[in-house]
Amino acid sequence: MSDRIYYLDHAAATPVDAQVLAAMQPYYSDNFFNPSSPYAPAVAVRRDYEMAKSKLASTIGAKADEIVITAGATESINLAFSSAVSHVVVSAIEHDGVLAAARRINYDKAKPTHKGIIEPATVASLITPETDLVSVQLANNEIGTIQPIRDIVSVVEAERARRKEAGETRPIYMHCDGSQGFGQIDVNIARLGVDMLTLNSGKMYGPKQVGLLWVKPGVKIVPVIIGGGQERGLRSGTENVAGVIGFAAAAEKAYTHRKSESERLQNLRDRMQQDLIKNFDDLIVSGHPKKRLPGSLHISLPGIDGERLVFSLETEGVLVATGSACAANKGTRSHVLTAIGMTDAEADGSLRITLGRLSDDESLKTATSIIIQHIQREKERVGRA
Amino acid sequence: MSDRIYYLDHAAATPVDAQVLAAMQPYYSDNFFNPSSPYAPAVAVRRDYEMAKSKLASTIGAKADEIVITAGATESINLAFSSAVSHVVVSAIEHDGVLAAARRINYDKAKPTHKGIIEPATVASLITPETDLVSVQLANNEIGTIQPIRDIVSVVEAERARRKEAGETRPIYMHCDGSQGFGQIDVNIARLGVDMLTLNSGKMYGPKQVGLLWVKPGVKIVPVIIGGGQERGLRSGTENVAGVIGFAAAAEKAYTHRKSESERLQNLRDRMQQDLIKNFDDLIVSGHPKKRLPGSLHISLPGIDGERLVFSLETEGVLVATGSACAANKGTRSHVLTAIGMTDAEADGSLRITLGRLSDDESLKTATSIIIQHIQREKERVGRA
């Protein structure tokens, strides 16, 4: 493999930011105390932990005691789904965590448009008097489409109003999996209007295996992990102090720079997209042209073998994905691409390119030209040049 | 507070070992890749992760694919209890995690002797044809008593044989919470004979919020966290690579040095115990005199206010606990001390002293004399000198 690496898979994993790591270090060594211990150094650790939760909460406009710290987005999603018992509506392009949790209950899937948008009307058509949870992601991890969460919330609110009117007592909540997009777009609980929100530290240059579920006051969830009663009884286990300090530092940094970073990524992405379109007539760019994460670029070239391309690009240090890391690992075709109506040939000829902090002007130019060369070579190989 | 700290609460938390932290660092920065991604640097991360699991497994005489990585002992315990549906037998002095999990099912508690031993006969008397799980800890986190796990397993095996004979098909498993004791005593699955074993990285100088559940081949558990299907479908969520690398390094070090460290701690503990006994006629030392973790020293002085003592000792930098960090934080009396038959006055006059790597000869001598002074002062205050 090449000595130089061009990392274009930020949706799969992000490196821990150097400042974030520096903030975490003291909590492994000097400040290692159990935050539940009574003596002053442990009380100081507890205070730092609570402060970090406050910081974290403030990046989404929430309060510290409304967030439950978890071991990542998957656990947060499992916890959010504990509120549902009878029927849930999820989008067909959710992450595996949401789909697996939904399968435990009676559920319906809302189909996206070809651009990957979940229309509020589609969600409305699936809600029944039995529905107790609607779960739609903030932005898709493969094609980058940003969902009209606020409008979907309006649908949920309308159903809530109808039930109140009809004297029905079943609650209905709206959960949003915000694993992808924090630091690129606005994530604010008041503006989104949701009842629960999942965030993932490992996707925003924080440590992995740390996440949170924000739960609106009044929303009833059932703990998934029980024991010592930490996190107000909603998630037991000795607190991950270093992890939460890191998560908060990462969230704060991503929040502070989101406008400039978002603009920077969009410029880089748009240029790469144009360069690719210029070179290949048959190139399909998926996701919504405008409502799309600034760092996301999903392309397909029917007839090309996307997987083969990933490995050939790797020889020159260009790291991209064919789809989400979980799905790719299982060797199955992406449920997202199928849901937006892609043919098998289009889906199999796909590359997911996700830019982030490791992407800069110069490296992107080089990576783009390597990608163009390799696509040309692959097209020649399959006789589609 | 004093500038110098004498940390005598290793059962509540241990600092991350410097070598462990050094081993983890590269996985935050250079090797940050998602282990499910297809390209070579990610495949290398996957290999390192699997190697770390192998190392971890080998410290208990197991194989890598028999362990499920979790976010700590509490989650491991919740996962172990997923195997039970009808009736469980737990000891009355288990950690809150086990007691909380048991409460979800029909359960009975085995009472300990005054020395904190769970007699196999007591467990046998509580097992019914409905029992599908027995859970007893390796060693108690408050009084340090080491349980006769192998003999309790024999009781479970006898019941298994009886069922086979009687044509009953309900399985019965034995889980052991080994959170306390790893690195001080032998923890080997073949010698213990258990079906499931929980270990906790945060109690063995590894990172917090990492744990494992070893599951004997053939034992059926149900995943608690579902989603992307990681850990062979038994625990979903992007892998905590840095955490597991650290856990493995910590377990290997603790395993390698367990004999010398155990001897060292026992010498320190015994001398401290003798010094305290010499000074106070009414001192009660709890736990089994011999079958006790080498670093554990639980003392009670009836009439003394243990909590007050914790805070007065803290002014001179001596950090001890009154009980487990979780219980102490809730301001409730320890269920362990009540179970071994302590009076309220004895329980309230308790200190839990747990030695570990931060304890050395010189600091222990100083800490002991500070503890003696403060007990004397407290005895004078309450008119019991």
CSV table of C-alpha atoms in Angstrom, one decimal, chain A residues 1 5 7 9 11-17 21 24-25 27-29 31-41 46 70-71 74-75 78 95-98 100-102 104 200 203 207-209 222-230 235-241 310-311 314 318-322 324-326 328-330 358, chain B residues 1 5 7 9 11-17 21 24-25 27-29 31-41 46 70-71 74-75 78 95-98 100-102 104 200 203 207-209 222-230 235-241 310-311 314 318-322 324-326 328-330 358:
chain,number,residue,atom,x,y,z
A,1,MET,CA,0.0,0.0,0.0
A,5,ILE,CA,-3.3,7.8,3.2
A,7,TYR,CA,-9.0,9.0,4.2
A,9,ASP,CA,-14.5,7.3,5.0
A,11,ALA,CA,-18.8,8.3,8.1
A,12,ALA,CA,-17.3,4.9,9.3
A,13,ALA,CA,-15.0,6.3,11.9
A,14,THR,CA,-13.2,9.5,12.9
A,15,PRO,CA,-9.9,9.8,14.6
A,16,VAL,CA,-10.0,11.2,18.2
A,17,ASP,CA,-9.1,14.9,18.0
A,21,LEU,CA,-7.5,13.1,23.8
A,24,MET,CA,-9.3,12.8,28.5
A,25,GLN,CA,-5.8,11.8,29.7
A,27,TYR,CA,-9.1,10.9,34.0
A,28,TYR,CA,-7.2,7.7,33.2
A,29,SER,CA,-4.4,8.6,35.6
A,31,ASN,CA,-8.3,11.7,38.3
A,32,PHE,CA,-9.2,8.0,38.1
A,33,PHE,CA,-11.5,8.0,41.1
A,34,ASN,CA,-15.0,6.4,41.1
A,35,PRO,CA,-17.4,9.4,40.8
A,36,SER,CA,-19.6,7.7,43.4
A,37,SER,CA,-16.9,7.7,46.1
A,38,PRO,CA,-17.4,10.1,49.0
A,39,TYR,CA,-14.0,11.8,49.4
A,40,ALA,CA,-13.1,15.1,47.8
A,41,PRO,CA,-10.9,14.0,44.8
A,46,ARG,CA,-18.1,13.7,39.8
A,70,THR,CA,-24.5,5.2,27.0
A,71,ALA,CA,-21.8,3.1,25.4
A,74,THR,CA,-26.6,1.5,19.2
A,75,GLU,CA,-27.2,1.4,23.0
A,78,ASN,CA,-32.1,0.4,22.1
A,95,HIS,CA,-29.1,2.3,10.6
A,96,ASP,CA,-29.1,-1.4,11.5
A,97,GLY,CA,-29.5,-0.5,15.2
A,98,VAL,CA,-32.9,1.1,14.6
A,100,ALA,CA,-33.0,-4.4,14.7
A,101,ALA,CA,-34.8,-2.6,17.6
A,102,ALA,CA,-37.9,-2.1,15.4
A,104,ARG,CA,-38.5,-6.7,18.2
A,200,ASN,CA,-22.5,9.2,18.9
A,203,LYS,CA,-18.5,9.9,14.7
A,207,PRO,CA,-13.8,8.4,21.7
A,208,LYS,CA,-15.7,5.4,20.5
A,209,GLN,CA,-18.2,3.5,22.6
A,222,VAL,CA,-37.3,1.7,30.5
A,223,PRO,CA,-33.6,1.1,31.4
A,224,VAL,CA,-31.9,-1.5,29.3
A,225,ILE,CA,-28.9,-2.0,31.6
A,226,ILE,CA,-29.9,-2.2,35.3
A,227,GLY,CA,-27.7,-2.4,38.4
A,228,GLY,CA,-26.1,0.3,40.6
A,229,GLY,CA,-28.7,3.0,39.4
A,230,GLN,CA,-26.3,5.4,37.7
A,235,ARG,CA,-28.4,3.3,32.7
A,236,SER,CA,-26.4,1.5,35.4
A,237,GLY,CA,-22.6,0.9,35.4
A,238,THR,CA,-19.6,2.9,36.8
A,239,GLU,CA,-19.5,6.1,34.8
A,240,ASN,CA,-17.2,6.4,31.8
A,241,VAL,CA,-15.6,9.6,33.1
A,310,VAL,CA,-12.3,-0.1,-3.1
A,311,PHE,CA,-9.4,-2.5,-3.1
A,314,GLU,CA,-6.5,1.2,-1.4
A,318,VAL,CA,-7.3,6.1,-1.0
A,319,LEU,CA,-9.7,4.7,1.6
A,320,VAL,CA,-13.4,4.8,0.6
A,321,ALA,CA,-16.3,2.5,1.3
A,322,THR,CA,-18.9,0.7,-0.8
A,324,SER,CA,-21.8,1.4,5.7
A,325,ALA,CA,-19.0,-0.5,7.5
A,326,CYS,CA,-21.5,-2.9,9.1
A,328,ALA,CA,-20.1,-4.0,3.8
A,329,ASN,CA,-18.6,-6.4,6.4
A,330,LYS,CA,-21.5,-8.8,6.0
A,358,LEU,CA,-8.6,14.7,7.4
B,1,MET,CA,-6.7,18.4,52.1
B,5,ILE,CA,-2.7,11.0,48.9
B,7,TYR,CA,-5.3,5.7,48.2
B,9,ASP,CA,-10.0,2.3,47.9
B,11,ALA,CA,-12.1,-1.9,45.1
B,12,ALA,CA,-13.9,1.3,43.9
B,13,ALA,CA,-11.6,2.2,41.1
B,14,THR,CA,-8.0,1.7,39.9
B,15,PRO,CA,-5.9,4.1,37.9
B,16,VAL,CA,-5.2,3.1,34.3
B,17,ASP,CA,-1.7,1.6,34.2
B,21,LEU,CA,-2.6,3.7,28.4
B,24,MET,CA,-4.3,2.2,23.9
B,25,GLN,CA,-3.1,5.5,22.4
B,27,TYR,CA,-6.0,3.3,18.5
B,28,TYR,CA,-7.4,6.8,19.2
B,29,SER,CA,-5.2,8.4,16.6
B,31,ASN,CA,-5.3,3.3,14.1
B,32,PHE,CA,-8.7,4.8,14.5
B,33,PHE,CA,-10.3,2.9,11.7
B,34,ASN,CA,-13.7,1.1,12.0
B,35,PRO,CA,-12.7,-2.6,12.3
B,36,SER,CA,-15.7,-3.5,10.0
B,37,SER,CA,-14.3,-1.4,7.1
B,38,PRO,CA,-12.8,-3.4,4.2
B,39,TYR,CA,-9.4,-1.7,3.5
B,40,ALA,CA,-6.1,-2.9,4.8
B,41,PRO,CA,-5.6,-0.4,7.7
B,46,ARG,CA,-9.7,-5.8,13.3
B,70,THR,CA,-19.3,-5.3,26.9
B,71,ALA,CA,-19.3,-1.8,28.3
B,74,THR,CA,-22.9,-4.3,34.8
B,75,GLU,CA,-23.7,-4.9,31.2
B,78,ASN,CA,-27.3,-8.1,32.4
B,95,HIS,CA,-23.2,-6.5,43.6
B,96,ASP,CA,-26.2,-4.3,42.8
B,97,GLY,CA,-25.9,-5.3,39.2
B,98,VAL,CA,-26.7,-9.0,40.0
B,100,ALA,CA,-31.1,-5.8,40.1
B,101,ALA,CA,-31.0,-8.3,37.3
B,102,ALA,CA,-32.3,-11.0,39.6
B,104,ARG,CA,-36.5,-8.9,37.1
B,200,ASN,CA,-14.3,-5.8,34.6
B,203,LYS,CA,-11.1,-2.9,38.4
B,207,PRO,CA,-9.9,1.5,31.2
B,208,LYS,CA,-13.4,1.9,32.7
B,209,GLN,CA,-16.5,0.9,30.8
B,222,VAL,CA,-30.0,-13.5,24.4
B,223,PRO,CA,-28.4,-10.2,23.3
B,224,VAL,CA,-29.3,-7.1,25.4
B,225,ILE,CA,-28.1,-4.6,22.8
B,226,ILE,CA,-29.1,-5.3,19.2
B,227,GLY,CA,-28.1,-3.6,16.0
B,228,GLY,CA,-25.2,-4.1,13.6
B,229,GLY,CA,-24.5,-7.7,14.8
B,230,GLN,CA,-21.0,-7.2,16.2
B,235,ARG,CA,-23.6,-7.3,21.5
B,236,SER,CA,-24.0,-4.8,18.7
B,237,GLY,CA,-22.2,-1.5,18.4
B,238,THR,CA,-19.0,-0.4,16.8
B,239,GLU,CA,-16.2,-2.1,18.6
B,240,ASN,CA,-14.3,-0.3,21.4
B,241,VAL,CA,-10.9,-1.1,19.9
B,310,VAL,CA,-13.9,8.9,56.0
B,311,PHE,CA,-14.2,12.6,55.9
B,314,GLU,CA,-9.6,12.6,53.9
B,318,VAL,CA,-6.1,9.0,53.4
B,319,LEU,CA,-8.9,7.8,51.1
B,320,VAL,CA,-11.0,4.9,52.3
B,321,ALA,CA,-14.6,3.9,51.9
B,322,THR,CA,-17.4,3.0,54.2
B,324,SER,CA,-19.2,0.0,48.0
B,325,ALA,CA,-19.1,3.3,46.1
B,326,CYS,CA,-22.6,2.7,44.7
B,328,ALA,CA,-22.3,4.8,49.9
B,329,ASN,CA,-23.5,7.2,47.3
B,330,LYS,CA,-27.1,6.4,48.0
B,358,LEU,CA,-0.7,2.4,44.8
